[in-house]
Coordinates of C-alpha atoms in Angstrom, one line a residue:
X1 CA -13.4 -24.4 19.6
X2 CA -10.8 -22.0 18.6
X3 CA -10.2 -24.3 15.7
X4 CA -13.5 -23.7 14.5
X5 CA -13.4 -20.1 15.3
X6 CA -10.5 -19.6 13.4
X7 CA -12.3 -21.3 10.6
X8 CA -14.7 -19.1 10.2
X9 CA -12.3 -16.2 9.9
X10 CA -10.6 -18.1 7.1
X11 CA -13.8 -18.9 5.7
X12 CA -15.2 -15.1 5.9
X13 CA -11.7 -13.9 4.0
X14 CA -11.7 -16.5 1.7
X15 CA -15.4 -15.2 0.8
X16 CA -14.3 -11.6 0.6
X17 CA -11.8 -12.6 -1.6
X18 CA -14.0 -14.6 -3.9
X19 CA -16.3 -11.4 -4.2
X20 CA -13.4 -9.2 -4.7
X21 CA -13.3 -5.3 -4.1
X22 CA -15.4 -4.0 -1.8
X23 CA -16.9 -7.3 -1.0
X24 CA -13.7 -8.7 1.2
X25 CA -15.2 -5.9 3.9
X26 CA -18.8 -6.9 3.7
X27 CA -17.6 -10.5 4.5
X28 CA -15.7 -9.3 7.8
X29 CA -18.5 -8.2 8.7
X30 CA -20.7 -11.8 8.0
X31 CA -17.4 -13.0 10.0
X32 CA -18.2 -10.7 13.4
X33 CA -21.9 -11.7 12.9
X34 CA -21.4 -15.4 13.3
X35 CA -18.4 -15.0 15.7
X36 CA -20.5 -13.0 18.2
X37 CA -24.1 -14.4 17.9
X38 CA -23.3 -18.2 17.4
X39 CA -19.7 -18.2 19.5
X40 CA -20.5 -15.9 21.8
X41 CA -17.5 -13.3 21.2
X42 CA -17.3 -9.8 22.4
X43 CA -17.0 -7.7 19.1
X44 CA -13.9 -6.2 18.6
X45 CA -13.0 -2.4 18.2
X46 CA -13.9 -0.5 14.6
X47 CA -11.1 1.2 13.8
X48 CA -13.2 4.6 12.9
X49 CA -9.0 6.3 13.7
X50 CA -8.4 4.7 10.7
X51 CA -11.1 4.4 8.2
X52 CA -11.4 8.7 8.8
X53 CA -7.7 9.2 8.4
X54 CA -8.1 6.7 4.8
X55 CA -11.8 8.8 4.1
X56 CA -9.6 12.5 4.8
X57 CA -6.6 11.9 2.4
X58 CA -8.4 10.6 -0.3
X59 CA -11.1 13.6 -0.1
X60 CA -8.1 15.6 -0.6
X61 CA -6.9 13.5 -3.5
X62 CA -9.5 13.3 -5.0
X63 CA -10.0 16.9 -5.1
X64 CA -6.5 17.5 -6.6
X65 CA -7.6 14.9 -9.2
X66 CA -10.6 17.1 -10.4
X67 CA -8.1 20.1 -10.2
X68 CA -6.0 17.9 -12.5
X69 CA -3.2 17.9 -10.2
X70 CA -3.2 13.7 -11.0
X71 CA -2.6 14.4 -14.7
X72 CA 0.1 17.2 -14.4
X73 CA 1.9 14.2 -11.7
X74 CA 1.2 11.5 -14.7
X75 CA 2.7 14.0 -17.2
X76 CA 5.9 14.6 -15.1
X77 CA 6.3 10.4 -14.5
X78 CA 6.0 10.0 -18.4
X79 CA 8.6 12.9 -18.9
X80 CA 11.0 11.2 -16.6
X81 CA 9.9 7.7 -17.9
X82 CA 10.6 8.6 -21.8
X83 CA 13.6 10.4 -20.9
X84 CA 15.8 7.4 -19.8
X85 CA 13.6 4.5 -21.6
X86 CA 16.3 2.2 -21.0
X87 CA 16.1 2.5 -17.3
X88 CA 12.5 1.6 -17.4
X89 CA 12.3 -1.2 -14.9
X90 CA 14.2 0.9 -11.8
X91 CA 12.3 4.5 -12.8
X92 CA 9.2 2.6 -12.6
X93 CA 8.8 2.2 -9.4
X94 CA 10.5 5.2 -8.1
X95 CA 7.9 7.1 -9.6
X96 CA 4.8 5.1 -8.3
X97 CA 6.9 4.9 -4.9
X98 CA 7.2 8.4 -5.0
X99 CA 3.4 9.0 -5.8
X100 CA 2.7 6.7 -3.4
X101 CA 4.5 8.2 -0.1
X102 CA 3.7 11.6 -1.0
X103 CA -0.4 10.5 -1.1
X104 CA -0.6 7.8 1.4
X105 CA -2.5 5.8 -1.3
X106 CA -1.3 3.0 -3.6
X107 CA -4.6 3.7 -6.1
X108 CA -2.4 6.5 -7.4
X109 CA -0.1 3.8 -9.7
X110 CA -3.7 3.5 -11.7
X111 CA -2.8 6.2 -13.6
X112 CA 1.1 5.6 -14.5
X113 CA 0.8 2.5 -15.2
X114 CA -0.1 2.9 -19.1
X115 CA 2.9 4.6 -19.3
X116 CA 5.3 1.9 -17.9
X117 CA 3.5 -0.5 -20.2
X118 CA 4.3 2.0 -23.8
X119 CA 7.7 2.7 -22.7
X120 CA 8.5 -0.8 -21.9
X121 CA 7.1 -1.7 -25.3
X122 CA 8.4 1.2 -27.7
X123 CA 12.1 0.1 -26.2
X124 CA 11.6 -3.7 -26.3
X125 CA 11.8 -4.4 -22.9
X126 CA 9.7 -7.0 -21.1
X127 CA 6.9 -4.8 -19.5
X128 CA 6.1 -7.4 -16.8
X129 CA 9.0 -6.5 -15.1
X130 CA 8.9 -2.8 -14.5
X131 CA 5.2 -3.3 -14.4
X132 CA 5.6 -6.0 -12.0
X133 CA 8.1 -4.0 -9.3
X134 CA 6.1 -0.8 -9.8
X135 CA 3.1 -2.4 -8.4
X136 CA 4.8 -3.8 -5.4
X137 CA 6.6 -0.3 -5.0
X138 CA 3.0 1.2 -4.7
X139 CA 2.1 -1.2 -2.2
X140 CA 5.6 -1.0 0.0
X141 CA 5.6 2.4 0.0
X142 CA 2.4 2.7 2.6
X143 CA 4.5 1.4 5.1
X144 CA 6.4 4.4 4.7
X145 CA 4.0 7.6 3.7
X146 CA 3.6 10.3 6.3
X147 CA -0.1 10.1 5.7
X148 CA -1.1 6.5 5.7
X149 CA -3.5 5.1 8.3
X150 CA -1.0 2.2 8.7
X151 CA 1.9 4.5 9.6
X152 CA -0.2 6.8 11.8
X153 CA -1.7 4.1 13.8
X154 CA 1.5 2.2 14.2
X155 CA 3.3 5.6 15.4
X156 CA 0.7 6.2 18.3
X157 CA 1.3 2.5 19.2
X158 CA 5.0 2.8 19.5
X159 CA 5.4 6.2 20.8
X160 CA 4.5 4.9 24.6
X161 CA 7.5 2.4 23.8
X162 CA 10.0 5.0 22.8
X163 CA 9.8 5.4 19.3
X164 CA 8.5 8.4 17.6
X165 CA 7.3 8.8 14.1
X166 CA 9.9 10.8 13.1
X167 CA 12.0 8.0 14.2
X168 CA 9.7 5.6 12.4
X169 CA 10.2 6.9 9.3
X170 CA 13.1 7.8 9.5
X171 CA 13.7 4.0 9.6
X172 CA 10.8 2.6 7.3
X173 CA 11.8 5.4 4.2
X174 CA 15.4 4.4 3.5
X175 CA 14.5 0.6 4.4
X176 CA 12.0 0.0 1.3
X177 CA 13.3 2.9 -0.6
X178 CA 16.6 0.4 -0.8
X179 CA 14.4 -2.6 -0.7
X180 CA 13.1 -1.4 -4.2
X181 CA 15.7 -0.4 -5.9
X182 CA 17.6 -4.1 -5.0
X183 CA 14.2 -5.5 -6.0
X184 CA 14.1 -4.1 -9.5
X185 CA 18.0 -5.2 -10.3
X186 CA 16.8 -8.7 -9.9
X187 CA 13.3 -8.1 -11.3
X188 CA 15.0 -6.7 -14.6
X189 CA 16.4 -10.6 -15.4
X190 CA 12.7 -12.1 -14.6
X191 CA 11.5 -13.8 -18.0
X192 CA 12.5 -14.6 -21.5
X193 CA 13.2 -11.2 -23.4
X194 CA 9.9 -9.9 -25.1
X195 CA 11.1 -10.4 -28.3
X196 CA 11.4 -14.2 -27.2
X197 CA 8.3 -14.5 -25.6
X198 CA 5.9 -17.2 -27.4
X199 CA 2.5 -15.2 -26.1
X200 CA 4.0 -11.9 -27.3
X201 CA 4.8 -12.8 -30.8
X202 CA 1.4 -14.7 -31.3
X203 CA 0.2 -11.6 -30.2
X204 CA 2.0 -9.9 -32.9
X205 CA 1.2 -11.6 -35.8
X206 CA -2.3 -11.4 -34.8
X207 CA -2.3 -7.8 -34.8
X208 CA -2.9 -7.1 -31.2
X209 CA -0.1 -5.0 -30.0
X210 CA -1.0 -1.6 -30.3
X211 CA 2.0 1.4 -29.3
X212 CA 0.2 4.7 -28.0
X213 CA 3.0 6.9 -28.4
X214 CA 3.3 9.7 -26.4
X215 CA 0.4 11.2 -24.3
X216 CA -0.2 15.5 -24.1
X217 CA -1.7 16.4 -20.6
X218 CA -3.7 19.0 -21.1
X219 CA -2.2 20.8 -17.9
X220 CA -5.7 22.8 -16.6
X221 CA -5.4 26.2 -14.8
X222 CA -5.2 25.3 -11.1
X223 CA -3.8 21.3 -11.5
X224 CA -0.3 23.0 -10.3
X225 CA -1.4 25.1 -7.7
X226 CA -3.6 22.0 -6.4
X227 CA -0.1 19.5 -6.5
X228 CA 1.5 23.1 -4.1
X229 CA -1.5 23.2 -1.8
X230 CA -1.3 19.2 -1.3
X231 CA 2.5 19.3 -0.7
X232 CA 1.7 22.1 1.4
X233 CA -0.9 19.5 3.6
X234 CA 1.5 17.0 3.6
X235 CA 4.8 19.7 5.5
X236 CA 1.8 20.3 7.8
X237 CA 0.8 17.0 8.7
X238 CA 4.4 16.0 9.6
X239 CA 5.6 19.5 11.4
X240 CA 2.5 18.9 13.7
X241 CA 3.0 15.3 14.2
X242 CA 7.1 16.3 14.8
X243 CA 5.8 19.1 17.1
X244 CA 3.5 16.8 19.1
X245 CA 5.9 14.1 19.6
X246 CA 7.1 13.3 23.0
X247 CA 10.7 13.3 22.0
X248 CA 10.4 16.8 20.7
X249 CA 7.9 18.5 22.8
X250 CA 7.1 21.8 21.3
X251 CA 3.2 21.4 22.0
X252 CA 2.8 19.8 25.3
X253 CA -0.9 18.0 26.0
X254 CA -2.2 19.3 22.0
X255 CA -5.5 20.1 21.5
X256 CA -5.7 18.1 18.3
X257 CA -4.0 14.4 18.5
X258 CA -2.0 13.3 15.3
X259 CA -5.2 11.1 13.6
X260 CA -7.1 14.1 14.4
X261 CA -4.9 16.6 13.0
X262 CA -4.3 14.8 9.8
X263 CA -7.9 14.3 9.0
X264 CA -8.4 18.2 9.9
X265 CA -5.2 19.2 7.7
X266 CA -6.6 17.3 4.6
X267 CA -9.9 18.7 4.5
X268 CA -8.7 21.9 4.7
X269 CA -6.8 21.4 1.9
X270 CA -9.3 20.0 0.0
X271 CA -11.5 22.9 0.8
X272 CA -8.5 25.4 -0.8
X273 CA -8.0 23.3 -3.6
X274 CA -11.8 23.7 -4.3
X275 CA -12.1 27.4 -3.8
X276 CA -8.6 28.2 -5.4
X277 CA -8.9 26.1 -8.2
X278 CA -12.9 26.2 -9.0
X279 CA -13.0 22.7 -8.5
X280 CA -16.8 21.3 -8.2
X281 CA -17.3 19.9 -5.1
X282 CA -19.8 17.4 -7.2
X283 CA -16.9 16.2 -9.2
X284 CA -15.1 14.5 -6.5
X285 CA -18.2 12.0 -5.9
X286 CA -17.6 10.7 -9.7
X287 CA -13.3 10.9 -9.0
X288 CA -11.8 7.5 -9.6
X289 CA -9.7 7.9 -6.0
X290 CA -12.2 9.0 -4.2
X291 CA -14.5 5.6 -5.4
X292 CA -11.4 3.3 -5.1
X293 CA -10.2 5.0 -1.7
X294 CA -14.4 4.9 0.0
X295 CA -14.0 1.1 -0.8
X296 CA -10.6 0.8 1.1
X297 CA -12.5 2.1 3.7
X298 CA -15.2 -0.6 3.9
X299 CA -12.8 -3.4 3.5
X300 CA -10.9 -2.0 6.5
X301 CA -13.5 -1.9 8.7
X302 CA -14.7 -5.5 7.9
X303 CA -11.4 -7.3 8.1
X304 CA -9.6 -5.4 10.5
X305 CA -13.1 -5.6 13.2
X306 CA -13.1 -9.2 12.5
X307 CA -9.2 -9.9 12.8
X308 CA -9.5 -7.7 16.4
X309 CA -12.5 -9.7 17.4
X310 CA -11.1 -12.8 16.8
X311 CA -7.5 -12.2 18.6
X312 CA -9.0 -9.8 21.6
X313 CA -10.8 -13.3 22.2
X314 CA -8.3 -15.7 22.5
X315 CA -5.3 -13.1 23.4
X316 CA -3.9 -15.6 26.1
X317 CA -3.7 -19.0 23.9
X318 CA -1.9 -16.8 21.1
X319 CA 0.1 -15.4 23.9
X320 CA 1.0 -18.9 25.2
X321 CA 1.6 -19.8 21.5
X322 CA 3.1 -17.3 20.2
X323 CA 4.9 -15.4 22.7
X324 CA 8.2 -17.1 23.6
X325 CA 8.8 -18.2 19.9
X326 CA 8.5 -14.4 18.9
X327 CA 10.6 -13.1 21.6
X328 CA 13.3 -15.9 20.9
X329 CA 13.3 -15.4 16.8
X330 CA 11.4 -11.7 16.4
X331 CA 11.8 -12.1 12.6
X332 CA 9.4 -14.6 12.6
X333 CA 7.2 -11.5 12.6
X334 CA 7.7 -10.7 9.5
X335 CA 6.5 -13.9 8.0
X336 CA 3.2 -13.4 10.4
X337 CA 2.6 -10.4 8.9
X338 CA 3.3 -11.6 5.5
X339 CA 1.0 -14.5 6.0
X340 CA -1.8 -12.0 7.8
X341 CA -1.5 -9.0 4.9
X342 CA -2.2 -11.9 2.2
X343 CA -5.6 -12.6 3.8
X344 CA -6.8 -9.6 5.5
X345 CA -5.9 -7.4 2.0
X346 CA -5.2 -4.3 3.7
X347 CA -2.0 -2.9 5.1
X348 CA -4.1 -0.8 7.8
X349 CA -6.2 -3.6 8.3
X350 CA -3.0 -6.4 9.4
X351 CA -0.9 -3.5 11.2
X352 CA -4.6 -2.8 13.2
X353 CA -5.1 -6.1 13.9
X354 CA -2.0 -7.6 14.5
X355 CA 0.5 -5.1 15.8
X356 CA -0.8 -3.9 19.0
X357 CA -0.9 -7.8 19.7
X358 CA 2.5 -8.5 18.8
X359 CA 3.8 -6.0 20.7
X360 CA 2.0 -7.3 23.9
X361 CA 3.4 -10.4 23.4
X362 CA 6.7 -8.7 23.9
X363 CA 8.0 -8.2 20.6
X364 CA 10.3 -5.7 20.6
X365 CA 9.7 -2.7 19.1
X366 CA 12.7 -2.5 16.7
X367 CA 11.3 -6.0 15.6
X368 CA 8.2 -4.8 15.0
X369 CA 9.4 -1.5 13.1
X370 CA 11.8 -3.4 11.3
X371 CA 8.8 -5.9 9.6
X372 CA 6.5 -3.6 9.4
X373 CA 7.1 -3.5 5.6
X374 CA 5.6 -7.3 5.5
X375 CA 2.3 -5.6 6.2
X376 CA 2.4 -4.6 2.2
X377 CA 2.0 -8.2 1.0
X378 CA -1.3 -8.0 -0.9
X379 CA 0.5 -9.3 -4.5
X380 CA 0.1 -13.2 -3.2
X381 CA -3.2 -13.6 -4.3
X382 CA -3.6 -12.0 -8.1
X383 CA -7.0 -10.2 -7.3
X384 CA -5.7 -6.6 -5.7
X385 CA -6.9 -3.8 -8.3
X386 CA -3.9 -2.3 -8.9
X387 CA -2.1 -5.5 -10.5
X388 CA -4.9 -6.8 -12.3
X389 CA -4.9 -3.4 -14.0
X390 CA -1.0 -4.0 -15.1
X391 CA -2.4 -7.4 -16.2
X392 CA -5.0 -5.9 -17.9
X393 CA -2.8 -3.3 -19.7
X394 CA 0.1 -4.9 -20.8
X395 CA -0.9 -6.0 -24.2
X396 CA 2.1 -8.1 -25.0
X397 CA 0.7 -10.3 -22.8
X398 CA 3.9 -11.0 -20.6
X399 CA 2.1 -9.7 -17.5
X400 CA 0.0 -12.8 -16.9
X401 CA -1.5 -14.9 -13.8
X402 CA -0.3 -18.4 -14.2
X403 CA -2.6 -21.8 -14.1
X404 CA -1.6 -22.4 -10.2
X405 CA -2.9 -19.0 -8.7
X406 CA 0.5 -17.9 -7.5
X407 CA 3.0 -18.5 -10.0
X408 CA 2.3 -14.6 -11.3
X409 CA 4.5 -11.9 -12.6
X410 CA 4.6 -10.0 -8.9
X411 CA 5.4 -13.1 -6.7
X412 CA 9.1 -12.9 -6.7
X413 CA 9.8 -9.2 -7.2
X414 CA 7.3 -8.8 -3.9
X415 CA 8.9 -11.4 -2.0
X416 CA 12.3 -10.2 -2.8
X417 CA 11.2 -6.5 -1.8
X418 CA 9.3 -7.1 1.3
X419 CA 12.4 -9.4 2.1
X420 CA 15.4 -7.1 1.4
X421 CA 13.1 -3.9 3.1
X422 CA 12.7 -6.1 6.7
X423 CA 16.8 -7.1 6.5
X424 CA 17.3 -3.1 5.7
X425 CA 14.7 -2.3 8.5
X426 CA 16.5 -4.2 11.3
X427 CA 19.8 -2.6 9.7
X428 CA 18.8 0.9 10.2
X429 CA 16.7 0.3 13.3
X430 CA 19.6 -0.6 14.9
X431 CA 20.8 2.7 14.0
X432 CA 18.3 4.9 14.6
X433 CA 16.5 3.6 17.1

């Protein structure tokens, strides 16, 4: 039977998936439907902790977006970008790392990525391969933002076990911060040169390459104060969470828990940034984050109420599976969460439904800080929005989905990331924690 189950988990992704977007969450939720009313299952837990937390940040973001906070950001990445052109493919995804941790939201690498793709071109250098790294960098970096649902849930697992955010970060930042930058020295040798490229220079000669140039941001009145008052959300969000922690104490039994908290902190701050910098509330409906992030949030609560219906059901078989083989090789893990993070397309979604399993298996919980990072594997399957976009935008035509589904331009620079950021994790988890 829990053959059959599990095929109707499969079955229910692998429907999501065909759909695409939004669609992967209405599926999850087709997948609790049959689960409980033809298998009998008890439904699993909505993770409404998470879906507020994803439905708070991106309020706030997208309310800096109106301000035009995202365009003064974009304007500062292309300044850095055009600045060292030759460095391309290791600025790249610095900058939508960067954007990423600060926002708690991979969405924001929409907006750079046009500007990877001209200064790749205008300097001759292959733009699948910065384009390639800086869209795994935006994905990585999740497991380390101060904001994300993934990291917030996964603190208020571990901190019963010993290990406080603080502590947690302090682990996950430098692990895939390293993890990217070894990434992108191998990523820079992927492919043929562009000038040698056989798609690129049929592109050519037909005409098709086009070079932007450089943008001008118009830079609006409040888009800098806006960027100040989100920074500003952010040093509050982890001076609470610091403050709160059991390891430091300085607010004992907290009126407001860290999920709570955060979700308070960024609507306040989206409420400044609309009556300090005349932002129309109206506006934010219409904001390209705010669409892409209310979408995250559906596709969370389908997968992630599926995937916890499913393994709350059969807890003791995986248990009996599972258990001894993680204890004896806890890197193994990783390749779980790899394998999980392809299907269920979400990193709050795998770390929801899988981590509060594997660590009552008995994982330990530097083995589970330490692959946390393989959570971020959403480039196996070419259909995340954020790569077909660099697909979409790379002209030269070097940033391409191959015939067999998975030979694409992210495959290798995301394995080789989420690889070198779980061998850094156990490195400095056994350091810090």
């Amino acid at each position: 039977m829990i053959v059959v189950e599990l095929a109707v988990v499969l079955l229910a992704i692998w429907l999501g998936a065909r759909l695409g977007g939004i669609g992967i969450g209405f599926a999850g939720g087709l997948g609790v439907l049959i689960l409980t009313l033809f298998f009998g299952m008890k439904p699993g837990a909505i993770p409404f902790d998470v879906i507020g937390i994803i439905m708070a940040v991106i309020a706030a973001i997208a309310a800096m977006q109106v301000a035009g906070g995202m365009d003064y950001l974009v304007g500062l990445a292309e300044r850095l970008l055009r600045r060292h052109p030759r460095y391309v493919t290791f600025l790249a995804p610095l900058v939508t790392y960067l954007m990423t941790l600060l926002a708690g939201t991979g969405h924001t690498a929409f907006s750079t990525l046009p500007v990877i793709a001209e200064v790749a071109k205008e300097q001759g250098v292959r733009p699948s391969r910065p384009l390639s790294i800086a869209v795994v960098a935006s994905q990585i970096a999740i497991t380390a933002s101060p904001l994300s649902a993934a990291v917030v849930f996964f603190a208020s697992i571990l901190e019963p076990r010993g290990v406080s955010y603080l502590a947690l970060l302090g682990v996950a930042i430098p692990a895939t911060m390293m993890a990217i930058f070894c990434a992108a020295i191998f990523t820079n040798f992927l492919g043929s040169e562009l000038n040698d490229d056989a798609v690129y220079q049929a592109r050519l000669a037909n005409g098709e390459i086009t070079l932007r140039g450089k943008q001008v941001y118009e830079t609006r009145a409040g888009a800098r104060r806006a960027v100040l008052l989100f920074l500003l959300g952010i040093a509050a969000v982890m001076l609470y969470a610091t403050a709160i922690s059991d390891s430091v104490g300085l607010i004992t039994n907290p009126v407001l828990p860290r999920s709570e908290a955060i979700i308070v902190f960024m609507l306040t701050i989206a409420t400044l940034i609309c009556l300090t910098c005349r932002v129309n509330s109206s506006e934010i409906l219409s904001a390209t984050t705010f669409k892409s992030g209310m979408s995250a949030c559906i596709c969370v609560m389908g997968v992630a109420w599926l995937g916890d219906t499913f393994v709350k059901a059969h807890l003791n078989e995986i248990q009996l599976l599972a258990g001894d083989m993680l204890q004896r090789y806890p890197w193994m893990l990783a390749l779980i969460l790899f394998f999980a993070a392809t299907l269920l397309y979400s990193q709050a979604a795998t770390t929801k439904a899988l981590m509060p399993a594997a660590l009552m298996l008995g994982v330990s919980p530097l083995a589970a800080v330490a692959s946390f990072a393989a959570v971020s594997a959403l480039f196996v399957l070419p259909t995340y929005p954020t790569l077909l976009a660099a697909v979409e935008m790379d002209d030269t035509g070097s940033t391409r989905i191959g015939k067999y589904v998975f030979n694409h331009s992210f495959i290798i620079p995301g394995v080789l990331a989420i690889a070198f950021s779980v061998a850094f994790g156990f490195l400095f988890g056994t350091l810090i924690l």
